[in-house]
XYZ file of C-alpha atoms in Angstrom:
336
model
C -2.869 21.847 24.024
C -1.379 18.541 25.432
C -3.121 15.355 24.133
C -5.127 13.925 26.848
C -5.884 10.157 27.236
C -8.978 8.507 25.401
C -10.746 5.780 25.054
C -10.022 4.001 21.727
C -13.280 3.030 20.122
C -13.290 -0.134 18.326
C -9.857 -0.807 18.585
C -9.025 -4.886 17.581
C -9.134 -6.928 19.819
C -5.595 -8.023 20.052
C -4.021 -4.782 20.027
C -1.004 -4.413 21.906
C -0.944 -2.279 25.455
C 1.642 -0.114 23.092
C -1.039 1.065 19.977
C -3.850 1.362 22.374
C -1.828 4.225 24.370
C -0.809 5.705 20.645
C -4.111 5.697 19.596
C -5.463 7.295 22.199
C -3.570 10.658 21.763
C -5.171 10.734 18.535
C -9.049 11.941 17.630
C -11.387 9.160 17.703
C -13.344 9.685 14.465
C -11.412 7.064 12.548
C -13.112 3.925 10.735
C -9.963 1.100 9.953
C -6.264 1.900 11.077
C -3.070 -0.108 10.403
C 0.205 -0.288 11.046
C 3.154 -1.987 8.913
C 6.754 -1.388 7.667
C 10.083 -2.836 9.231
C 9.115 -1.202 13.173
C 5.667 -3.742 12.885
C 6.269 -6.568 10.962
C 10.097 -8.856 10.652
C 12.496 -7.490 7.886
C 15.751 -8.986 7.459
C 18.970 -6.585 8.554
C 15.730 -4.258 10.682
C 15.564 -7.027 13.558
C 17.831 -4.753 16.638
C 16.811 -1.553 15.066
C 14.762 1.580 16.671
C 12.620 1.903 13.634
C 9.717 4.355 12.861
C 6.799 2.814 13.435
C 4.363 3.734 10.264
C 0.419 3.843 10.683
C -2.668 5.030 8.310
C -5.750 6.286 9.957
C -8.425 6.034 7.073
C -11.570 8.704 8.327
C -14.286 9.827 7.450
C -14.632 13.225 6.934
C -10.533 14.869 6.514
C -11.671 18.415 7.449
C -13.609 16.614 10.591
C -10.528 14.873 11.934
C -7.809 16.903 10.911
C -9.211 20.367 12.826
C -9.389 17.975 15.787
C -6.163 16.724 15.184
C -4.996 20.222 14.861
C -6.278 21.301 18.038
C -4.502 18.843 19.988
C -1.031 17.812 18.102
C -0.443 20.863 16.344
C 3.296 20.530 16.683
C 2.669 16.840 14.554
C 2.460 19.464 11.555
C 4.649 21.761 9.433
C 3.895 25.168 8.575
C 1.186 24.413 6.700
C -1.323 24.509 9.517
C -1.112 28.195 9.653
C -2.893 28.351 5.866
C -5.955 26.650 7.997
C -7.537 23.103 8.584
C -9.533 23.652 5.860
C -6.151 23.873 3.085
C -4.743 20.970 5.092
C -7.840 18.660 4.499
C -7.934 19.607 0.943
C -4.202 19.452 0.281
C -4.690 15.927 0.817
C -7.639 14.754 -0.955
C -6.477 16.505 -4.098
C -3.104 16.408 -4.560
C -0.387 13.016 -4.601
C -1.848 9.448 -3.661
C -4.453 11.612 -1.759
C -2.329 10.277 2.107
C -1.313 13.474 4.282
C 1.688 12.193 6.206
C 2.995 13.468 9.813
C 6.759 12.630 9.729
C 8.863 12.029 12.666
C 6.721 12.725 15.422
C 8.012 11.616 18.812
C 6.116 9.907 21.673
C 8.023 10.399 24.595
C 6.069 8.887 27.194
C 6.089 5.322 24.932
C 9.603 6.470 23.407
C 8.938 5.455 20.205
C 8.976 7.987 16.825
C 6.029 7.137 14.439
C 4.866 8.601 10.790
C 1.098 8.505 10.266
C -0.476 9.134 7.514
C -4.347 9.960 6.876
C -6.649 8.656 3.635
C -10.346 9.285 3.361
C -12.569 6.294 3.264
C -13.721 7.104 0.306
C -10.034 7.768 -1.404
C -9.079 4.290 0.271
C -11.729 2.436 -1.344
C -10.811 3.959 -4.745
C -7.507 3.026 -4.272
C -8.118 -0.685 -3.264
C -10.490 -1.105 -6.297
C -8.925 1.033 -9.376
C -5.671 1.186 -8.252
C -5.591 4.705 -9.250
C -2.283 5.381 -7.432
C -1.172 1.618 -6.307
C 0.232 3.540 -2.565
C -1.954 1.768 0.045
C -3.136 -0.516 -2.214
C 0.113 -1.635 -2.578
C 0.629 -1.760 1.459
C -2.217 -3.366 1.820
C -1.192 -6.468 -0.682
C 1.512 -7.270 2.508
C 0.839 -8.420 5.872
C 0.001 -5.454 8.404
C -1.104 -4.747 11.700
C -4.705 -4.323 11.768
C -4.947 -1.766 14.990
C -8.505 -0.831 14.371
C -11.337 -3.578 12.074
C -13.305 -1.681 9.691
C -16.463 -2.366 10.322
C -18.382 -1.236 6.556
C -18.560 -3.606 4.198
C -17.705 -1.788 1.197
C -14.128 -0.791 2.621
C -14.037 -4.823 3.811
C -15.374 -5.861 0.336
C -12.372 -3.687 -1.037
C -9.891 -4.956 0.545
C -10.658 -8.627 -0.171
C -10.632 -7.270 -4.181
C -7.408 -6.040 -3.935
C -5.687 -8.955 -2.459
C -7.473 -10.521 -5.447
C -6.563 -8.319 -7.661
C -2.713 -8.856 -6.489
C -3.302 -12.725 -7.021
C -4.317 -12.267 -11.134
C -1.519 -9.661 -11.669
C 1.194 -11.842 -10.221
C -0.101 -14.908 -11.866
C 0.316 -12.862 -15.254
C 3.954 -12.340 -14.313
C 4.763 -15.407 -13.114
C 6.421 -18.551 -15.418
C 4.447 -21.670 -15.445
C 6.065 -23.417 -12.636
C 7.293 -21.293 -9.426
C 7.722 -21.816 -6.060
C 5.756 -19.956 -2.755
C 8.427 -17.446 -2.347
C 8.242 -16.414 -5.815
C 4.010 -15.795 -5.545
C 4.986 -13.326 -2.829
C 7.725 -11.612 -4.178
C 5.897 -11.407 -6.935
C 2.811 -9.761 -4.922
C 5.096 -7.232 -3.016
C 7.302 -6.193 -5.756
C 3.771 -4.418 -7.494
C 4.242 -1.591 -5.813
C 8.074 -1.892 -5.584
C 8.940 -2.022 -8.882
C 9.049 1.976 -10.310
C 9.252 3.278 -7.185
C 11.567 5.734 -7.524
C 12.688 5.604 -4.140
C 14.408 2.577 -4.638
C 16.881 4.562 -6.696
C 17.995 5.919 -3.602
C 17.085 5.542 0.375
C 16.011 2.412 0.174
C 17.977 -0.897 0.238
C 17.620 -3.043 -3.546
C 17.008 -6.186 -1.649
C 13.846 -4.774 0.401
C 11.454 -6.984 -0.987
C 13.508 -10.508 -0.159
C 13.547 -8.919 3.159
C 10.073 -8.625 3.466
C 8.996 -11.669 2.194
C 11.508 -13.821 3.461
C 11.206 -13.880 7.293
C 7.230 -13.486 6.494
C 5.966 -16.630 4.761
C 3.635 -17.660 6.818
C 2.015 -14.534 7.382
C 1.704 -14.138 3.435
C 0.602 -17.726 3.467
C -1.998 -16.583 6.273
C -2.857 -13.471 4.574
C -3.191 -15.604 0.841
C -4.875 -18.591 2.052
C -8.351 -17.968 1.407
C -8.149 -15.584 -1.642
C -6.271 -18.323 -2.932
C -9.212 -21.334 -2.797
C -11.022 -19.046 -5.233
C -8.012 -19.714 -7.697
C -8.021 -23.356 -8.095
C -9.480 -23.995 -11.297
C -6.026 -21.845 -12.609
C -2.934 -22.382 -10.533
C -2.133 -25.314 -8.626
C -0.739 -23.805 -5.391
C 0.317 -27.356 -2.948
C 1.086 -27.150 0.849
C 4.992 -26.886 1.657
C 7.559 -26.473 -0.649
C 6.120 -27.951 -3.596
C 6.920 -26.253 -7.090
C 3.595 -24.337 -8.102
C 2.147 -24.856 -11.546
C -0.266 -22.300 -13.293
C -2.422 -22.412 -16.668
C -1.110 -19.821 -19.235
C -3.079 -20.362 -21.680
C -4.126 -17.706 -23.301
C -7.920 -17.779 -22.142
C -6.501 -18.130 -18.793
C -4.339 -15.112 -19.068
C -7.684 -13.222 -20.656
C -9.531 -14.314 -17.377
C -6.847 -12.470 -15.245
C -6.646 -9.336 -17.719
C -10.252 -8.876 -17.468
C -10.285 -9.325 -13.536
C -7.746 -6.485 -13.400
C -8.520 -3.235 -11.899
C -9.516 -0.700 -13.874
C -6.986 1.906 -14.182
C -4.315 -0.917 -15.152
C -6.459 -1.779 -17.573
C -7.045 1.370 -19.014
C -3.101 1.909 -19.233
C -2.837 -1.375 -21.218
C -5.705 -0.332 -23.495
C -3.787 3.190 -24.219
C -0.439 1.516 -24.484
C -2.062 -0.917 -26.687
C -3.553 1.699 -29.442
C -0.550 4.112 -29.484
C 0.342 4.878 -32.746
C -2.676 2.045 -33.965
C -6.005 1.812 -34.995
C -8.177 2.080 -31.379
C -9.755 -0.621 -30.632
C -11.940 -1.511 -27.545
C -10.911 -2.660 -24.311
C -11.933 -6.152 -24.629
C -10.331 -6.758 -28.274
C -7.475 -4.935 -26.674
C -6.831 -7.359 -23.413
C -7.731 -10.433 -25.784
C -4.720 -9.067 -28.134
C -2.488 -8.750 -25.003
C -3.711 -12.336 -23.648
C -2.495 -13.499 -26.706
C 0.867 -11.386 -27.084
C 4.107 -13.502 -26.254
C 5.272 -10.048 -23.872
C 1.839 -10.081 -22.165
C 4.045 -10.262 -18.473
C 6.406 -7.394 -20.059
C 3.811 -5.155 -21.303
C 1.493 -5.497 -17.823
C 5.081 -5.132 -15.781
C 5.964 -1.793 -18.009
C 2.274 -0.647 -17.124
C 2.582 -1.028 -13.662
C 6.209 0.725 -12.969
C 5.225 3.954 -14.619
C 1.760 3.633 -12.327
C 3.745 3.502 -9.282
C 6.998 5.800 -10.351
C 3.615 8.409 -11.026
C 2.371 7.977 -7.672
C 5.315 7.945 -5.723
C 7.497 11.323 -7.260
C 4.071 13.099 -6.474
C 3.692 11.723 -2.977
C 7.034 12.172 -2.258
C 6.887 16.022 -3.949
C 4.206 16.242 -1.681
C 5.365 14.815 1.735
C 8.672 17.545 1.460
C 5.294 20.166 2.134
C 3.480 17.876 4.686
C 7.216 17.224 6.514
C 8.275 20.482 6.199
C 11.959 21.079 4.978
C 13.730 20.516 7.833
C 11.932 16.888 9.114
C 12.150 16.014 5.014
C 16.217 16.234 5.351
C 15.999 14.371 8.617
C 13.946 11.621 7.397
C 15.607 10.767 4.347
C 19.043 10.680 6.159
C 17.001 8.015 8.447
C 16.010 5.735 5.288
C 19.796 5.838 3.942
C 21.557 5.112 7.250
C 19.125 2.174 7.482
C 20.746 0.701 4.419
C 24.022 0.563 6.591
């Protein structure tokens, strides 16, 4: 059944003439939506290219929106909407960073080719907080297109913790003294660095590309998460050298204010092969440990290489062979 046209309920404000047609060939039951990658926000060597444009609806109820989904962009799919709505809803929440992604699909009428991908709320939220699989999370530490405001607090409250979150991991990382550009790279290369995708299909210098030609919208984005940080990094206007504490009670605050699954990782990594100890002693140890940036960096790239083989493994099924081939020649012909 052909999409038909409707009317796109709490859509932002500012949304373009463009995402307001998208959206609206798309079921309504939908509670935040975004859009980012090179399509939707500057990259260096992306600026004259058609590029996919790449959204996340974030829903309610999966089974809800996905057998209305069904219904009207069935072709959106691969063969696994003939094993039911049902498999489809629960092939996402259980399996990968828990994001069902529609590859490739073509919009005529706005001739444009997007990937969406869909999260429950509730899997979002996880995400932002524990950093279970560091995939949206890790989206969500750059600058984005917010299409459609969430308007519950908890997912709000999340985000806000995870661009916190990002702050006290990179400040871990970071030397004493380093400039703006460094912060961000810093921020975006979280979910960069173990991604085993930048082995292949992706160009090495992605992150410089995002961060570069987007410094003030990081410096937007930052700007407020950043006044609760003052009594730990001194972060001046312009292009100022910043300086940070590193003391090791410093470094203790951020460890504690991690979230939890990276600090569970540390805590395991810690007590391999050693007499356990709790997670407190543990993170005091580490504050204290002259590879404290190694050790949380180590932590971190085997979190996201996880999370990104088994979304990957799993968007070959969502894609379907044949769109899986097509779209992976599409990510290495980019890097040319």
């Amino acid at each position: 059944m052909a999409a038909t046209a409707t009317k796109v309920v709490g859509a932002a404000k500012d949304i373009s003439p463009l995402y307001y047609r998208m959206l609206s060939k798309f079921p309504q039951n939908f509670t935040f939506c975004f859009a980012y990658g090179s399509a939707v926000k500057p990259q260096i060597g992306n600026e004259k290219k058609h590029n996919m444009i790449d959204m996340i609806y974030c829903v309610d109820n999966s089974h809800r929106w996905h057998s209305a989904n069904l219904e009207t962009n069935p072709s959106h799919y691969s063969a696994l909407r003939f094993l039911g709505k049902g498999f489809v809803a629960k092939f996402q929440e259980k399996w990968g960073a828990k994001v069902y992604f529609n590859t490739l699909v073509e919009m005529k009428e706005e001739n444009v080719t997007i990937k969406y991908g869909v999260v429950s709320q509730k899997d979002l939220i996880t995400d932002l907080l524990d950093w279970n699989y560091l995939y949206l999370a890790g989206r969500l530490h750059k600058p984005v297109e917010i299409i459609k405001q969430t308007k519950t607090s908890q997912l709000q409250n999340a985000l806000q913790s995870n661009l916190r979150s990002a702050v006290h991991t990179a400040l871990l990382i970071l030397p004493e003294t380093f400039s703006e550009y460094d912060f961000y790279f810093a921020i975006s290369n979280l979910s960069y660095a173990g991604d085993f995708r930048m082995t292949f299909g992706e160009n090495k210098n992605k992150v410089r590309n995002i961060v570069q030609p987007q410094l003030l919208s990081f410096r937007e984005l930052y700007r407020p998460i950043l006044q609760q940080f003052h009594a730990y990094v001194d972060f001046p206007a312009g292009d100022a050298q910043c300086h940070q504490d590193l003391s090791p009670e410093t470094k203790l605050h951020h460890l504690m204010q991690l979230p939890m699954v990276p600090q569970q990782r540390i805590v395991k990594f810690w007590n391999h092969g050693g007499p356990q100890q709790d997670m407190e002693d543990v993170l005091r140890a580490v504050a204290y440990d002259i590879d404290c940036a190694v050790i949380l960096r180590q932590i971190l790239k085997d979190l996201v290489w996880q999370s990104s083989v088994r979304q990957s493994l799993k968007g070959i099924l969502t894609a379907g062979f044949l769109k899986s081939i097509r779209y992976s020649a599409k990510k290495i012909a980019k890097m040319f």
